[in-house]
PDB file of C-alpha atoms in Angstrom:
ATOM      1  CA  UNK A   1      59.659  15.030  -5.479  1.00 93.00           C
ATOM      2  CA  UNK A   2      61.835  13.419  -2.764  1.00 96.00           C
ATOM      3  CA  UNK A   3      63.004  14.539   0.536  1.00 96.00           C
ATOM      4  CA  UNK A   4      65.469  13.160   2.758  1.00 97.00           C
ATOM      5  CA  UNK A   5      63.759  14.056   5.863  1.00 96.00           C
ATOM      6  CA  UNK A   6      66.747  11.320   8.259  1.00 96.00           C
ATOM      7  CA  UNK A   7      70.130  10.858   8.588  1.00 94.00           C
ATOM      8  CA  UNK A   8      70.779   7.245   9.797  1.00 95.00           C
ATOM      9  CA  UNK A   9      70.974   6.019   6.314  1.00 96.00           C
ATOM     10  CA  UNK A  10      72.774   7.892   3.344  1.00 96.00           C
ATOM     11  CA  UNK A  11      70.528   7.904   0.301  1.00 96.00           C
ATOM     12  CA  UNK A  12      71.358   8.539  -3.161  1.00 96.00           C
ATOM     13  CA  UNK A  13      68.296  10.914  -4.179  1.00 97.00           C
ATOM     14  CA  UNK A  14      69.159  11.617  -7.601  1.00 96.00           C
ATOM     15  CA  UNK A  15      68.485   8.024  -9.273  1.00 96.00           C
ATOM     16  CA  UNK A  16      65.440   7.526  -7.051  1.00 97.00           C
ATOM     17  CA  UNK A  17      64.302  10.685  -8.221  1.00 97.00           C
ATOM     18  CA  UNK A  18      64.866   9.561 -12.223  1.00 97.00           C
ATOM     19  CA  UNK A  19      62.619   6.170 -10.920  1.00 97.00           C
ATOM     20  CA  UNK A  20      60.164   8.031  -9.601  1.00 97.00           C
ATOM     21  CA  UNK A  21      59.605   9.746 -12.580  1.00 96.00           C
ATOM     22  CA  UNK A  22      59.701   6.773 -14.640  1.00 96.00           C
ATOM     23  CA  UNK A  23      56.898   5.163 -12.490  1.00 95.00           C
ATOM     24  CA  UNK A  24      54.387   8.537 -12.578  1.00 94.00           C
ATOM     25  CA  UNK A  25      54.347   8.353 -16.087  1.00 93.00           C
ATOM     26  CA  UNK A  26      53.748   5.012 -16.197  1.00 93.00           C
ATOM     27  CA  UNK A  27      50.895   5.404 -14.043  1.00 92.00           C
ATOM     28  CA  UNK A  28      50.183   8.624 -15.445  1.00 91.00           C
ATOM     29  CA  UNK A  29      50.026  10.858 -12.844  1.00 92.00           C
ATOM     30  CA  UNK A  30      50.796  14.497 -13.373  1.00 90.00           C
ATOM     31  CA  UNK A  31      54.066  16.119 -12.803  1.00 91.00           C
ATOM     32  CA  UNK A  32      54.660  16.532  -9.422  1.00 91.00           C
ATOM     33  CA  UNK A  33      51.508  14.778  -8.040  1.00 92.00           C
ATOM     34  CA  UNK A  34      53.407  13.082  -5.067  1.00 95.00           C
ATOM     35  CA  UNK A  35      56.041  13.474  -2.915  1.00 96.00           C
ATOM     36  CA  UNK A  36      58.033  10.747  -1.356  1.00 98.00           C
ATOM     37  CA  UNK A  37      59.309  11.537   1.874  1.00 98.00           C
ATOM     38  CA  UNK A  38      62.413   9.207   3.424  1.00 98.00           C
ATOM     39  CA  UNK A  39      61.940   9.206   7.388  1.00 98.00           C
ATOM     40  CA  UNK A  40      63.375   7.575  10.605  1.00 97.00           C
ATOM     41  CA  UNK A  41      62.331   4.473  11.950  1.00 97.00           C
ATOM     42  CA  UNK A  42      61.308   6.333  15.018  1.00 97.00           C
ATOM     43  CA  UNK A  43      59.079   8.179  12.587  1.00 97.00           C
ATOM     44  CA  UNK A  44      57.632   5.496  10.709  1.00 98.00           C
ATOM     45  CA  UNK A  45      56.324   3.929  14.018  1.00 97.00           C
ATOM     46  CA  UNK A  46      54.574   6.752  15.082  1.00 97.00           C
ATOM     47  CA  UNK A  47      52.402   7.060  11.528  1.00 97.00           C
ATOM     48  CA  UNK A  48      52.180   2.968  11.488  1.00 96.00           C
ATOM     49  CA  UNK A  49      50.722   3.028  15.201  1.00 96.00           C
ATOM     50  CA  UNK A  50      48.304   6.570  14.116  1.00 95.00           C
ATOM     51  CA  UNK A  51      46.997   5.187  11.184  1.00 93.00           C
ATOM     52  CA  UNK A  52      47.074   1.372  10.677  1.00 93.00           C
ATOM     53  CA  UNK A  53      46.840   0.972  14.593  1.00 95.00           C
ATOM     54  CA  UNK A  54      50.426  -1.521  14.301  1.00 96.00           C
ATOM     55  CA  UNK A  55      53.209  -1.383  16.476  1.00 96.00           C
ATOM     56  CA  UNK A  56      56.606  -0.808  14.857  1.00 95.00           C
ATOM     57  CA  UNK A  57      57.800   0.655  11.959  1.00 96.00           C
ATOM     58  CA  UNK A  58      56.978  -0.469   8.668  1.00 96.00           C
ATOM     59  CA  UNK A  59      58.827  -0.106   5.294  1.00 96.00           C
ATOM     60  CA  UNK A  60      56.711   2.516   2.860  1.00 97.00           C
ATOM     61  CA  UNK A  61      53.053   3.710   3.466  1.00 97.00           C
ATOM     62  CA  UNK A  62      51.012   5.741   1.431  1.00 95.00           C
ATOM     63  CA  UNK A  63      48.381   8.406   1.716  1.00 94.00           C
ATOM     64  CA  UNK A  64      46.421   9.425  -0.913  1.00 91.00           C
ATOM     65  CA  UNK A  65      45.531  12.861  -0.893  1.00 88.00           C
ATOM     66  CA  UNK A  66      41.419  12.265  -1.979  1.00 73.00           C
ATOM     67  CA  UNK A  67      40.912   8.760  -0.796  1.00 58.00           C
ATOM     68  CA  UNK A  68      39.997   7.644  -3.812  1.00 55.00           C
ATOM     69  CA  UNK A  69      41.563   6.168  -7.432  1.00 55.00           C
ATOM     70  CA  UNK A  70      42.923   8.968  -9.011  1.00 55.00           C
ATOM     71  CA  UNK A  71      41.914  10.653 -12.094  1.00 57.00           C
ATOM     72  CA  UNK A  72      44.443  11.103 -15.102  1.00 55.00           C
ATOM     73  CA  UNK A  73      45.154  14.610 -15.122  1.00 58.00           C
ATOM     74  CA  UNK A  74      46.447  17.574 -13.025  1.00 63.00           C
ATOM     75  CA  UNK A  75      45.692  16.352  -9.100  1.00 83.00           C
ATOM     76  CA  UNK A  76      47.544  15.784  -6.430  1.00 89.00           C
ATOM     77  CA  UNK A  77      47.609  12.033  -5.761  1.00 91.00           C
ATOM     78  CA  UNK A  78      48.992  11.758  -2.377  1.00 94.00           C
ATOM     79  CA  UNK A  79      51.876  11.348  -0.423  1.00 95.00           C
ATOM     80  CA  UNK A  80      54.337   8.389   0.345  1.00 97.00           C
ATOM     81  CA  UNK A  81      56.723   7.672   3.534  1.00 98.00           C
ATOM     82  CA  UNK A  82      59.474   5.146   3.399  1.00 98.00           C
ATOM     83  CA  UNK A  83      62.393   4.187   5.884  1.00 98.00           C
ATOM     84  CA  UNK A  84      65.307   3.530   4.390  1.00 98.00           C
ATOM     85  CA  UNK A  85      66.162   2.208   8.321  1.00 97.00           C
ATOM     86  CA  UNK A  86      63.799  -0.469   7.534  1.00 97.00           C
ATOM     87  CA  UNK A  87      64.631  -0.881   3.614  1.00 97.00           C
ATOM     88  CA  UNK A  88      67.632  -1.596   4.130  1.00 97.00           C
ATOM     89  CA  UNK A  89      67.105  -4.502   6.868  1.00 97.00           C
ATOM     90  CA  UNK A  90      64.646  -5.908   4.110  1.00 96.00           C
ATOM     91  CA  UNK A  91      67.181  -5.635   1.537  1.00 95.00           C
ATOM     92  CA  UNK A  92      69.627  -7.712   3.787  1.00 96.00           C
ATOM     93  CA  UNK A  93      66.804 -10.175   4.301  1.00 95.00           C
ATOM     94  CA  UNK A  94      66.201 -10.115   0.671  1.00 92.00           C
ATOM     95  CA  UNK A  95      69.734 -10.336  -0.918  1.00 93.00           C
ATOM     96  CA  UNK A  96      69.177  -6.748  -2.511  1.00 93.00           C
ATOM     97  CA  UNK A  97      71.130  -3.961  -2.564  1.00 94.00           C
ATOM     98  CA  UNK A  98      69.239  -0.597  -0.998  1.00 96.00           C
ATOM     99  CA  UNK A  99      69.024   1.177  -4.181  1.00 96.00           C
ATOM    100  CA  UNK A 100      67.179  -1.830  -5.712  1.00 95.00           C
ATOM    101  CA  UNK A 101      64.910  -2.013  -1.924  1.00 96.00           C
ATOM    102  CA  UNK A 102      64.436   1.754  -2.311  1.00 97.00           C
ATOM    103  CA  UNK A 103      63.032   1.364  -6.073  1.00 97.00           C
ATOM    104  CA  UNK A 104      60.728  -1.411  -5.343  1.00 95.00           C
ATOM    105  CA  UNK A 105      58.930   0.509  -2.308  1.00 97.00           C
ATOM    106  CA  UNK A 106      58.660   3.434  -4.235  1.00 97.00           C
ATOM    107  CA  UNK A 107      56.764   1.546  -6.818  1.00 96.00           C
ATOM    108  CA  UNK A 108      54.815  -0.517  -4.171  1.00 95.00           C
ATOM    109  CA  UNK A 109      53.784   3.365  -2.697  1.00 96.00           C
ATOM    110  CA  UNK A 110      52.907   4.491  -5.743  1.00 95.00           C
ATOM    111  CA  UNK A 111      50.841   1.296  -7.105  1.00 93.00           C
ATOM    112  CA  UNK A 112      48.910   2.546  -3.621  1.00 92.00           C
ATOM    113  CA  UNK A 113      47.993   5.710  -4.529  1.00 93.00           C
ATOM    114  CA  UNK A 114      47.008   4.510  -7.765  1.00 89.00           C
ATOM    115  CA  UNK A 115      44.509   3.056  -5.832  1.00 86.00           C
ATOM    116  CA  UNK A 116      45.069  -0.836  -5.779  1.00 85.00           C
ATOM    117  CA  UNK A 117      45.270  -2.469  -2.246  1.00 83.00           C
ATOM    118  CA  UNK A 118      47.101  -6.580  -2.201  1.00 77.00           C
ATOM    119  CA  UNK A 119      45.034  -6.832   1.249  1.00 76.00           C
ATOM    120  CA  UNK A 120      41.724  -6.938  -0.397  1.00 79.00           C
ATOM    121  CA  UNK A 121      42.349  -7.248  -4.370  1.00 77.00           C
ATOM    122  CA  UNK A 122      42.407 -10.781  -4.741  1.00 74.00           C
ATOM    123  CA  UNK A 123      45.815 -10.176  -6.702  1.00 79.00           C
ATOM    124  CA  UNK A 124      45.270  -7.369  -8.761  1.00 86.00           C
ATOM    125  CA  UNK A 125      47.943  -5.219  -7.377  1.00 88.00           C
ATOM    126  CA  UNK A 126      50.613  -8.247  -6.890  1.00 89.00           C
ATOM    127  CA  UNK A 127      50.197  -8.637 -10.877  1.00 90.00           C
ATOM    128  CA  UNK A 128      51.105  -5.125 -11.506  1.00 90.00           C
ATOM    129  CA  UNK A 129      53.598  -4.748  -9.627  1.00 91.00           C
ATOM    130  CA  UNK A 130      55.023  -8.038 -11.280  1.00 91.00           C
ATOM    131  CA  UNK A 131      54.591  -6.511 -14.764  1.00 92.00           C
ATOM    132  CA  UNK A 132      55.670  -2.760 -13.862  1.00 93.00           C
ATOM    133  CA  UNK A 133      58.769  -4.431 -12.188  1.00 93.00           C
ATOM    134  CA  UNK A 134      59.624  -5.659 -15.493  1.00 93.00           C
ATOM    135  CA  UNK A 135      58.871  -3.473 -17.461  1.00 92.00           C
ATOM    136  CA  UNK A 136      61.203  -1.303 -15.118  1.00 93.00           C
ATOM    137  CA  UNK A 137      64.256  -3.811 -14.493  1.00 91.00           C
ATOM    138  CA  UNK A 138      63.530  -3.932 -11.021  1.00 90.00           C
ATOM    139  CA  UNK A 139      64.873  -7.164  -9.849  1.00 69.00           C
ATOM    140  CA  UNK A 140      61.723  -9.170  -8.022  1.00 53.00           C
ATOM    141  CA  UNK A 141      60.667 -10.693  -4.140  1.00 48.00           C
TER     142      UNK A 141
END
């Protein structure tokens, strides 16, 4: 599930929704086993300063709901917030449309809550992502 939780930045939810779904079964998660929700900048500060102790607001963080890798199956995996504020200043810097920026963090969030982490992996998650990119035609960093 999505939810639009700003205004700032108008959001087509629909084909972010038909994404999402593509990358939970990928991943294979359970029907509705995260929700994505799209928040201000203002927002996205406040969580990045609470909980990774940065200043600023960031583009897509994600919580997992146990801590742990997930288990196929029924659970609920977690939770993801993105900014679209912020998405779309990356997708300027990037030379990407939003709805491309928008699909690429949700995949990034969800690779997260699948438990990989590119700060301490030594590359694991990077090559995922890579592959699942493809694999999705989502258009690459």
């Amino acid at each position: 599930m999505i939810v639009n939780c700003q205004r700032r930045v108008p959001v087509a939810i629909r084909p972010l929704q038909q994404f999402h779904e593509r990358v939970r079964q990928e991943l294979g998660f359970a029907p509705d086993s995260v929700t994505i929700q799209l928040i201000s900048d203002e927002n996205m500060a406040r969580l990045n300063e609470t909980y990774r102790k940065k200043q600023g607001p960031t583009d897509v963080l994600s919580f997992p709901a146990n801590g742990a890798r997930p288990r196929r199956g029924g659970e609920y995996i977690g939770d993801i917030a993105i900014s679209p504020e912020t998405a779309r200043r990356n997708a300027r810097r990037f030379s990407r449309s939003l709805p491309v920026e928008m699909r690429i963090l949700i995949l990034h969030g969800m690779i997260h809550l699948a438990g990989f982490d590119h700060e301490s992996d030594h590359g694991e998650m990077d090559r995922l992502e890579r592959r699942l990119r493809k694999r999705l035609g989502v258009s690459g960093r």
